[in-house]
PDB file of C-alpha atoms in Angstrom:
ATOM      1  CA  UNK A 179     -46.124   2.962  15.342  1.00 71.00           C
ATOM      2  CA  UNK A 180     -45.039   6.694  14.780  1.00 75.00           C
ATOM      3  CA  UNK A 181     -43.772   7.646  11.395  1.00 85.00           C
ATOM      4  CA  UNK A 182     -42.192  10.563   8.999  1.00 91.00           C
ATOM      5  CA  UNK A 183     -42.952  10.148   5.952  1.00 92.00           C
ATOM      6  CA  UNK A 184     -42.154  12.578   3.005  1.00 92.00           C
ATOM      7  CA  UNK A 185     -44.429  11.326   0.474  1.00 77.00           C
ATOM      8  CA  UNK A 186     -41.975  11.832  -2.669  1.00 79.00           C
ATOM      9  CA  UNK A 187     -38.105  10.376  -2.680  1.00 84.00           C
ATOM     10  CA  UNK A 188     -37.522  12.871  -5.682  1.00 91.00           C
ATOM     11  CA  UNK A 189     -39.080  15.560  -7.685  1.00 94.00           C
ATOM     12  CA  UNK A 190     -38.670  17.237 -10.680  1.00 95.00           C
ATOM     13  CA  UNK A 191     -39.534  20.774 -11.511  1.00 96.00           C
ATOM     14  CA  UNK A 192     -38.967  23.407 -14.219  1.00 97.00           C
ATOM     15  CA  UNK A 193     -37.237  26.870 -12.796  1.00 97.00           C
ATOM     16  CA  UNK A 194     -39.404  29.249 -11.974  1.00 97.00           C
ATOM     17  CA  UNK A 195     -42.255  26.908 -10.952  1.00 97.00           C
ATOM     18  CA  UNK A 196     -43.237  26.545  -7.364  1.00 97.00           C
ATOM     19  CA  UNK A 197     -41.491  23.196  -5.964  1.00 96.00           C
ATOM     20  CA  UNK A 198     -43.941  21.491  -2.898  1.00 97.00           C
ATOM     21  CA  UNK A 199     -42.790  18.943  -0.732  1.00 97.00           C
ATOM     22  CA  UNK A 200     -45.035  16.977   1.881  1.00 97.00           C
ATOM     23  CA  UNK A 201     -44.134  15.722   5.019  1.00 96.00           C
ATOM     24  CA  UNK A 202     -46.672  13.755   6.721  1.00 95.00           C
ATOM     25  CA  UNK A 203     -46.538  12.000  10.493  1.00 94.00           C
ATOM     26  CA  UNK A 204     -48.470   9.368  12.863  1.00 90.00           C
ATOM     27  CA  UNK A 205     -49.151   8.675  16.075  1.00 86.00           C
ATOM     28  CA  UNK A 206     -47.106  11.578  16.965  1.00 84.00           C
ATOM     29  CA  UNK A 207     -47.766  14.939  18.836  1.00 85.00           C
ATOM     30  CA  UNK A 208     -44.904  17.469  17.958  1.00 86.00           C
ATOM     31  CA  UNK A 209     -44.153  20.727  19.802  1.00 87.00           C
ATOM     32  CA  UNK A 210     -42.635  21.849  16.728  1.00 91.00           C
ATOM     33  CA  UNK A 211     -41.649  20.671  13.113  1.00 93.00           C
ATOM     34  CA  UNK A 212     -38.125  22.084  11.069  1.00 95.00           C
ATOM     35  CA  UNK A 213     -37.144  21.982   7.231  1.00 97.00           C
ATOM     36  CA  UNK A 214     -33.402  21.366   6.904  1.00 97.00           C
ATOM     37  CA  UNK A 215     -31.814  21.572   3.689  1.00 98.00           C
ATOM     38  CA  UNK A 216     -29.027  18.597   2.560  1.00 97.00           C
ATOM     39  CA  UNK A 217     -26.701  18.868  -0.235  1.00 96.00           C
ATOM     40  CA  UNK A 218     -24.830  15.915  -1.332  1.00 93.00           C
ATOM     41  CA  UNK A 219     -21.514  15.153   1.211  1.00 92.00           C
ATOM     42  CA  UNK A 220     -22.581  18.122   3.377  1.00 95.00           C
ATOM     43  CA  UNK A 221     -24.547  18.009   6.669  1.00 96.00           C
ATOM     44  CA  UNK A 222     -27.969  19.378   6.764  1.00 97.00           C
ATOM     45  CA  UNK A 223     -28.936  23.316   6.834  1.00 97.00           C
ATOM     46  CA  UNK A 224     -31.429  24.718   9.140  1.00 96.00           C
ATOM     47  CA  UNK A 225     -34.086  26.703   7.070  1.00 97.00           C
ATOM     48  CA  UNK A 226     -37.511  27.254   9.248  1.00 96.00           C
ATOM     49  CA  UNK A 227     -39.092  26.000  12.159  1.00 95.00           C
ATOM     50  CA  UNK A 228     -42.812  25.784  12.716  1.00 95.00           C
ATOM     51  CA  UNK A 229     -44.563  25.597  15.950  1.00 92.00           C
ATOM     52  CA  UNK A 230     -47.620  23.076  16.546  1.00 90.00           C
ATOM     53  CA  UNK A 231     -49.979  26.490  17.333  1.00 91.00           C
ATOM     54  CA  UNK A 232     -48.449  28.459  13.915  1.00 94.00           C
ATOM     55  CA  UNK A 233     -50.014  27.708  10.833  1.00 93.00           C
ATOM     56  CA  UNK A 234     -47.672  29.287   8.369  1.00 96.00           C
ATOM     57  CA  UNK A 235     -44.296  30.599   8.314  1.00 96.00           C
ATOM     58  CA  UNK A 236     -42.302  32.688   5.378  1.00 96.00           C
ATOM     59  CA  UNK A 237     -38.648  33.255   4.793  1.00 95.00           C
ATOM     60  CA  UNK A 238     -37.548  34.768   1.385  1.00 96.00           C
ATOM     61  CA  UNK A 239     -39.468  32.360  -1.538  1.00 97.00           C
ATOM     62  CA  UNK A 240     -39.745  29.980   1.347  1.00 98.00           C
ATOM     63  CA  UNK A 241     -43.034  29.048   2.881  1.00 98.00           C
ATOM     64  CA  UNK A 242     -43.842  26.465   5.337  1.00 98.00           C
ATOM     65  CA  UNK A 243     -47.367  25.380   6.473  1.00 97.00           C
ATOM     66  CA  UNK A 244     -48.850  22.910   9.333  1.00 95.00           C
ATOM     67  CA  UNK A 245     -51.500  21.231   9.547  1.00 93.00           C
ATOM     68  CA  UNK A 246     -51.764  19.634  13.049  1.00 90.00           C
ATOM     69  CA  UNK A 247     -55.415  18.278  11.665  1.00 92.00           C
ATOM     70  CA  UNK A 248     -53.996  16.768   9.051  1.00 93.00           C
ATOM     71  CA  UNK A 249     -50.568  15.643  10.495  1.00 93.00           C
ATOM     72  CA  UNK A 250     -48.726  17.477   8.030  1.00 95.00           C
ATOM     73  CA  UNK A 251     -46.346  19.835   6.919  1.00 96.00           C
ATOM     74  CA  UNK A 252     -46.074  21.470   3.076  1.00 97.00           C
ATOM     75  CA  UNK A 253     -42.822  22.949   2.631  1.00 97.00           C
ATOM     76  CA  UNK A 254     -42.769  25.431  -0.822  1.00 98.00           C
ATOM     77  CA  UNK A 255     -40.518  27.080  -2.551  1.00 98.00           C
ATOM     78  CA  UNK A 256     -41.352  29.676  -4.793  1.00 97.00           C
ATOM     79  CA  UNK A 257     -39.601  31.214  -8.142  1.00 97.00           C
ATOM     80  CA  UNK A 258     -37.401  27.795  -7.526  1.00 97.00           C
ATOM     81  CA  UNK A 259     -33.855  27.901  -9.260  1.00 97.00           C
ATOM     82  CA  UNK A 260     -31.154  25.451 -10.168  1.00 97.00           C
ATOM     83  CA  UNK A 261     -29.535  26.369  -7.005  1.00 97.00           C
ATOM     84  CA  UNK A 262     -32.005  25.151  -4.975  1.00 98.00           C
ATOM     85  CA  UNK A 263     -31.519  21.563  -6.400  1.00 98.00           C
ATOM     86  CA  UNK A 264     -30.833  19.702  -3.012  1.00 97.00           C
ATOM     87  CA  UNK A 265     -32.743  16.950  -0.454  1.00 96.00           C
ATOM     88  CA  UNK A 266     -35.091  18.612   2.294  1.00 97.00           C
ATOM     89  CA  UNK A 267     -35.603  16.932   5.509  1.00 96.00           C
ATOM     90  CA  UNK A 268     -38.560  17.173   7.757  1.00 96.00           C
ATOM     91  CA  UNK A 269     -37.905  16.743  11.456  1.00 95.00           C
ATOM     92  CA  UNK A 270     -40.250  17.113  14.279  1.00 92.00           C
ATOM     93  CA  UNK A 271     -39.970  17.319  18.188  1.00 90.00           C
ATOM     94  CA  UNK A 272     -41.986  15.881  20.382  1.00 83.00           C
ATOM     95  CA  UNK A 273     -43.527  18.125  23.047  1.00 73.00           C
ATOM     96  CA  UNK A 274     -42.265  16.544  25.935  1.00 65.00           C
ATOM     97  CA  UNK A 275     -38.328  16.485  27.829  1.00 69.00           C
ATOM     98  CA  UNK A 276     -35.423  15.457  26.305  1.00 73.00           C
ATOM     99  CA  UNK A 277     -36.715  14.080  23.635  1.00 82.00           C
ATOM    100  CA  UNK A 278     -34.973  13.798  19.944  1.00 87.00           C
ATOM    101  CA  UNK A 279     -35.258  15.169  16.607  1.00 90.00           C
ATOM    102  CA  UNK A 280     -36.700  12.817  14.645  1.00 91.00           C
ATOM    103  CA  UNK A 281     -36.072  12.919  10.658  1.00 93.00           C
ATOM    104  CA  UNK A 282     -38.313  11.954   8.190  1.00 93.00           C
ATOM    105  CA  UNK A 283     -35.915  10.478   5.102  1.00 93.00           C
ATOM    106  CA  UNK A 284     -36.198  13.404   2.778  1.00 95.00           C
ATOM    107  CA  UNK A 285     -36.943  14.434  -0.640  1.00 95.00           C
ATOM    108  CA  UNK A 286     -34.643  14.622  -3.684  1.00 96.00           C
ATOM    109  CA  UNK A 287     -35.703  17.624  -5.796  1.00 97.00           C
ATOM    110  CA  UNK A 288     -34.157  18.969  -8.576  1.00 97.00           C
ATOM    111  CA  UNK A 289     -34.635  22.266 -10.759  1.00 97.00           C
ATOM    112  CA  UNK A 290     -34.541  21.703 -14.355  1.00 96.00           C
ATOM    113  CA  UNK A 291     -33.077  25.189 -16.432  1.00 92.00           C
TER     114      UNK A 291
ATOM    115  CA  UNK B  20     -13.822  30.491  10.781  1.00 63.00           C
ATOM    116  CA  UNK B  21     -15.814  26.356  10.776  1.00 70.00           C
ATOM    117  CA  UNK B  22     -18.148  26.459  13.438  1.00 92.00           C
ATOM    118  CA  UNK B  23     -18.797  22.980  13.569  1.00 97.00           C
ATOM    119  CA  UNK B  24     -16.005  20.337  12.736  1.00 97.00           C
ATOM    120  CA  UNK B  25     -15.236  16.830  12.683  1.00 97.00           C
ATOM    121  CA  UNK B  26     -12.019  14.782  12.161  1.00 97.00           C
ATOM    122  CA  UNK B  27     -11.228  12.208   9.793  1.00 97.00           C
ATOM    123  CA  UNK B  28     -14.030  13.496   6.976  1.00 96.00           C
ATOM    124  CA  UNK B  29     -13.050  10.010   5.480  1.00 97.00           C
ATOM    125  CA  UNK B  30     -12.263   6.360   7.755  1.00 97.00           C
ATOM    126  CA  UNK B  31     -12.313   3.379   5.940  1.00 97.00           C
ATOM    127  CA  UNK B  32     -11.045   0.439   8.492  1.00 97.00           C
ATOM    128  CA  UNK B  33     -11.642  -3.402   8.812  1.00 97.00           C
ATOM    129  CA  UNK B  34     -13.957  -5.140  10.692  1.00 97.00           C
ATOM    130  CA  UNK B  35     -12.934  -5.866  14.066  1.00 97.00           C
ATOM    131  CA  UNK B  36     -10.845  -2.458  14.107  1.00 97.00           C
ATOM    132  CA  UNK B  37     -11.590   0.648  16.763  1.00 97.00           C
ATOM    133  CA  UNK B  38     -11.866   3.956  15.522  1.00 97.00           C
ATOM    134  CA  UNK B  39     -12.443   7.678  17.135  1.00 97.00           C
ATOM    135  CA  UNK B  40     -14.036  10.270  15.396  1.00 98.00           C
ATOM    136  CA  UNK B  41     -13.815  13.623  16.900  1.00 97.00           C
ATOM    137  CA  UNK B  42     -16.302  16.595  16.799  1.00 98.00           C
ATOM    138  CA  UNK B  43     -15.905  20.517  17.670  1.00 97.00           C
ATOM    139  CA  UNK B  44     -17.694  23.010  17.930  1.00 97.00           C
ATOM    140  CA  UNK B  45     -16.892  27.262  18.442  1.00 96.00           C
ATOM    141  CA  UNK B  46     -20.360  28.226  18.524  1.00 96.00           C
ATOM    142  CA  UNK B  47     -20.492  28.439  22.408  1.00 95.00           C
ATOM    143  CA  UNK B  48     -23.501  26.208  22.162  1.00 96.00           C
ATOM    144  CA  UNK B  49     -24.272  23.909  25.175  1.00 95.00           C
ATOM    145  CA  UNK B  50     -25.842  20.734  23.466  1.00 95.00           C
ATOM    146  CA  UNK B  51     -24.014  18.623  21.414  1.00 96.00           C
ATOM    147  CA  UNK B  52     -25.243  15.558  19.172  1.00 96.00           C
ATOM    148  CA  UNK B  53     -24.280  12.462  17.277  1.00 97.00           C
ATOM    149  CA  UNK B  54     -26.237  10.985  14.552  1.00 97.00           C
ATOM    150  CA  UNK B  55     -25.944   8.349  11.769  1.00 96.00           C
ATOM    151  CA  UNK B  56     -27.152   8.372   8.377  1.00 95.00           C
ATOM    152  CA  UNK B  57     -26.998   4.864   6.832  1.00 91.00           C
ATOM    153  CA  UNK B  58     -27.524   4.261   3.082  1.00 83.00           C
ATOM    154  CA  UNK B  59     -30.722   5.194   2.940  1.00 81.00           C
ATOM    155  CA  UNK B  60     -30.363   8.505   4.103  1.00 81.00           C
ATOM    156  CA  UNK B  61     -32.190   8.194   7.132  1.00 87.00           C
ATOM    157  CA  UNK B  62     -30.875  10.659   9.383  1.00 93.00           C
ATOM    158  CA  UNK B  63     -30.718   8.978  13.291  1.00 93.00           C
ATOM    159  CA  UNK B  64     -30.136  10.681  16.531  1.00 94.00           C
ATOM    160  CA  UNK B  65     -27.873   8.455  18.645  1.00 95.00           C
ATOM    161  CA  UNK B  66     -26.265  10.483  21.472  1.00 93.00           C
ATOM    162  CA  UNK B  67     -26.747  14.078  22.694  1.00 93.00           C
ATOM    163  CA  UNK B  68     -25.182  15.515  25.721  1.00 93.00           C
ATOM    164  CA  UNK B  69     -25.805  19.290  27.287  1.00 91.00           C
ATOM    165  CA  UNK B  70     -23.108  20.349  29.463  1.00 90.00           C
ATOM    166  CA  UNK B  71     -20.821  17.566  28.746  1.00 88.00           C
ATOM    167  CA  UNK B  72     -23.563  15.173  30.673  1.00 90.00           C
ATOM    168  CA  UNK B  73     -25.547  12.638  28.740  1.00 91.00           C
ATOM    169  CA  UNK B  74     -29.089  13.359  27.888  1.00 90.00           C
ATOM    170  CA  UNK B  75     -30.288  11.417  25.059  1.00 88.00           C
ATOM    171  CA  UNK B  76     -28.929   7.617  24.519  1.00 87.00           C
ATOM    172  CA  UNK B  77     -30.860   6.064  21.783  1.00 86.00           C
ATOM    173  CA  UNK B  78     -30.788   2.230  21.415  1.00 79.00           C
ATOM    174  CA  UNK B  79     -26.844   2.212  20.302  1.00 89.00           C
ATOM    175  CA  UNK B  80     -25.055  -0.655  20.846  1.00 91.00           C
ATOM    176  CA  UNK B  81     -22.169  -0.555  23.505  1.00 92.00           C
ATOM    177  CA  UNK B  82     -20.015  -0.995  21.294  1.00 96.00           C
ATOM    178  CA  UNK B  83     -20.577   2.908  20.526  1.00 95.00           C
ATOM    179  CA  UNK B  84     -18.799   5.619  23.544  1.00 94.00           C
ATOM    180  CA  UNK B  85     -18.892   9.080  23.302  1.00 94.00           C
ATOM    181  CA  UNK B  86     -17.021  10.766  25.625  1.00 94.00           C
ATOM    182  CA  UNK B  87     -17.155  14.760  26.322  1.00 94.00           C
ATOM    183  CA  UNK B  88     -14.245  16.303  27.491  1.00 93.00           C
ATOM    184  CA  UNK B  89     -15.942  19.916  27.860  1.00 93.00           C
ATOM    185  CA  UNK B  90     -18.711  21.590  26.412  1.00 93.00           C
ATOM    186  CA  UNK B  91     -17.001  22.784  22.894  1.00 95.00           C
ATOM    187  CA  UNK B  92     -15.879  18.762  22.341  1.00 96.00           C
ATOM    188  CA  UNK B  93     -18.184  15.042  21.703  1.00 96.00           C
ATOM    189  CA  UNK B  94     -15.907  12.569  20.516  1.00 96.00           C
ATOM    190  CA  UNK B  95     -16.971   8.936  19.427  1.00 97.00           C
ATOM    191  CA  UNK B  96     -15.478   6.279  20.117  1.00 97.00           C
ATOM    192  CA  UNK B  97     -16.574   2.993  18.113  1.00 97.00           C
ATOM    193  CA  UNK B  98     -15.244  -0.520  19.030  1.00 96.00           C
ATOM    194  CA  UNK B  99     -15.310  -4.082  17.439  1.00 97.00           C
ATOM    195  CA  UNK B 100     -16.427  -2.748  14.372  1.00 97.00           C
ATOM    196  CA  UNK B 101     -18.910  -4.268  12.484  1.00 96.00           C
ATOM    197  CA  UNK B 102     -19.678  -4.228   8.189  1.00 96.00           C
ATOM    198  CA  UNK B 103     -23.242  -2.237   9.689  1.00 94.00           C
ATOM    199  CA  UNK B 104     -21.298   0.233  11.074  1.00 96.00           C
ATOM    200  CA  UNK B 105     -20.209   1.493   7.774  1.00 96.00           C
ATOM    201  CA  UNK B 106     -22.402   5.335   7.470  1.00 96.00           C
ATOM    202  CA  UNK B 107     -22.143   8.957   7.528  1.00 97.00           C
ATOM    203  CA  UNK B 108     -22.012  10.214  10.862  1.00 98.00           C
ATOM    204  CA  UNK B 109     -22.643  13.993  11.774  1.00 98.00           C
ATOM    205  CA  UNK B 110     -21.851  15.602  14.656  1.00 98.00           C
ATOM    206  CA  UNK B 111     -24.213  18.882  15.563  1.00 97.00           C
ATOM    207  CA  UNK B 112     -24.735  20.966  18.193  1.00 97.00           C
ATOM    208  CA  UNK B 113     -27.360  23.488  19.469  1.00 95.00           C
ATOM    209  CA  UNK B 114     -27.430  26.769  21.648  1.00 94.00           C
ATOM    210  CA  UNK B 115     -30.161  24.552  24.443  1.00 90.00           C
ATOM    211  CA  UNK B 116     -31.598  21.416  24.273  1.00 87.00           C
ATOM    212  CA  UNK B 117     -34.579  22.134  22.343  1.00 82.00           C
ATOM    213  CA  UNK B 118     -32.706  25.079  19.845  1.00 87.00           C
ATOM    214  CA  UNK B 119     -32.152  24.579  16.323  1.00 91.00           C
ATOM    215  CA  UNK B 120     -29.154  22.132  15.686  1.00 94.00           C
ATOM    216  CA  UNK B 121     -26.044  22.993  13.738  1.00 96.00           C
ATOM    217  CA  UNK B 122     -24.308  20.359  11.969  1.00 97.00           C
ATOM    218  CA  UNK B 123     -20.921  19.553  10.955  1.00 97.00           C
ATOM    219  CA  UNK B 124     -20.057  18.514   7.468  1.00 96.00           C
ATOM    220  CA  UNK B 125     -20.010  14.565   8.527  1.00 97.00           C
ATOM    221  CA  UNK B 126     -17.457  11.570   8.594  1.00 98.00           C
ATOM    222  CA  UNK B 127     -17.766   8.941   6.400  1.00 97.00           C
ATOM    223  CA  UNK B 128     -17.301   5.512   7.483  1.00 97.00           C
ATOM    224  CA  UNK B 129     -16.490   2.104   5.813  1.00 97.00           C
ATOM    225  CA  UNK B 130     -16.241  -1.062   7.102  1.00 97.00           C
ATOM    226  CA  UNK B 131     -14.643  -3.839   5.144  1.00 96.00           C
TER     227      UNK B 131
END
């Protein structure tokens, strides 16, 4: 069956230190992956998408990578502050029509001062 | 200055009840989208229409209508309501089909 999975439902991390989340997928073959930022009672926040023949992509301390070996994405974020305390959501499209996003269930991180 | 909104930002109903929830956006985009987020945060397409015509229909029970009036608009329209209903559910919409998605700030549902 195809799956999303981001491996951690929360993480911890001290400010300054380099906060990496994982989002792994099966049985899938996406035209394109996304990182969308959540903050509680909001909707989610676009913040990079990364095509299935890209291997990296930077924005600010923001730094995605894909692995289409691997079937995974590692989302970073460097110099990581209190303010970037939120949940990240993986979504990936598959290649073909109209077909949806597809969210994995996100990760929980917080930045400890 | 909102570029995507949706009306009540709070229901709470009874079973049985139906509801509306409405959803605009002044983006100019073309696509528009309903999803649900239940309690454990998984974040599900249900409906997305481009040019007010129906492109993506995802397993939703007919209880669930949306209805586009015009391109800007993608209302909901829920009926019987059921205690599973209960959820957050966002309304977003993208420039294309296959564009990054915009969301609005979500309506929060609950059945009793």
């Amino acid at each position: 069956s195809q799956k999303i999975e981001q491996n951690s439902e929360a993480l911890n991390i001290q400010e300054g230190k380099t906060a990496t989340l994982t989002c792994n997928y099966t049985n899938y073959s996406p035209a394109y992956l996304q990182w969308y930022r959540q903050d509680p009672g909001r909707g989610p926040v676009f913040l990079l998408l990364i095509r299935e023949n890209e291997k990296e992509k930077r924005k600010e301390r923001l730094k995605v990578t894909f692995d289409t070996t691997l079937k995974q994405s590692l989302f970073h974020i460097t110099a990581s502050q209190p303010a970037d305390s939120a949940t990240y959501l993986c979504a990936l499209r598959k290649r073909a029509g109209n077909t949806p996003l597809v969210f994995g269930k996100g990760t929980r991180l917080s930045v400890i001062a | 200055d909102t570029a995507v909104s949706q009306t009540p930002k709070y229901l709470v109903t009874q079973m049985g009840n139906d509801k509306s929830i409405k959803c605009e956006q002044n983006l100019g985009h073309d696509t528009m989208y309903w999803y649900k987020q239940d309690s454990k945060k998984f974040l599900k397409i249900m409906f997305s229409y481009n040019n007010k015509e129906l492109i993506i229909n995802e397993t939703v029970p007919n209880r669930f209508s949306p209805k586009s009036p015009d391109k800007a608009h993608l209302n909901l329209h829920i009926n019987s309501l059921e205690l599973g209903d209960s959820a957050v559910y966002f309304c977003a919409s993208s420039l294309h089909p296959q564009e990054t998605q915009y969301f609005g700030p979500g309506t929060r549902l609950l059945v009793l």
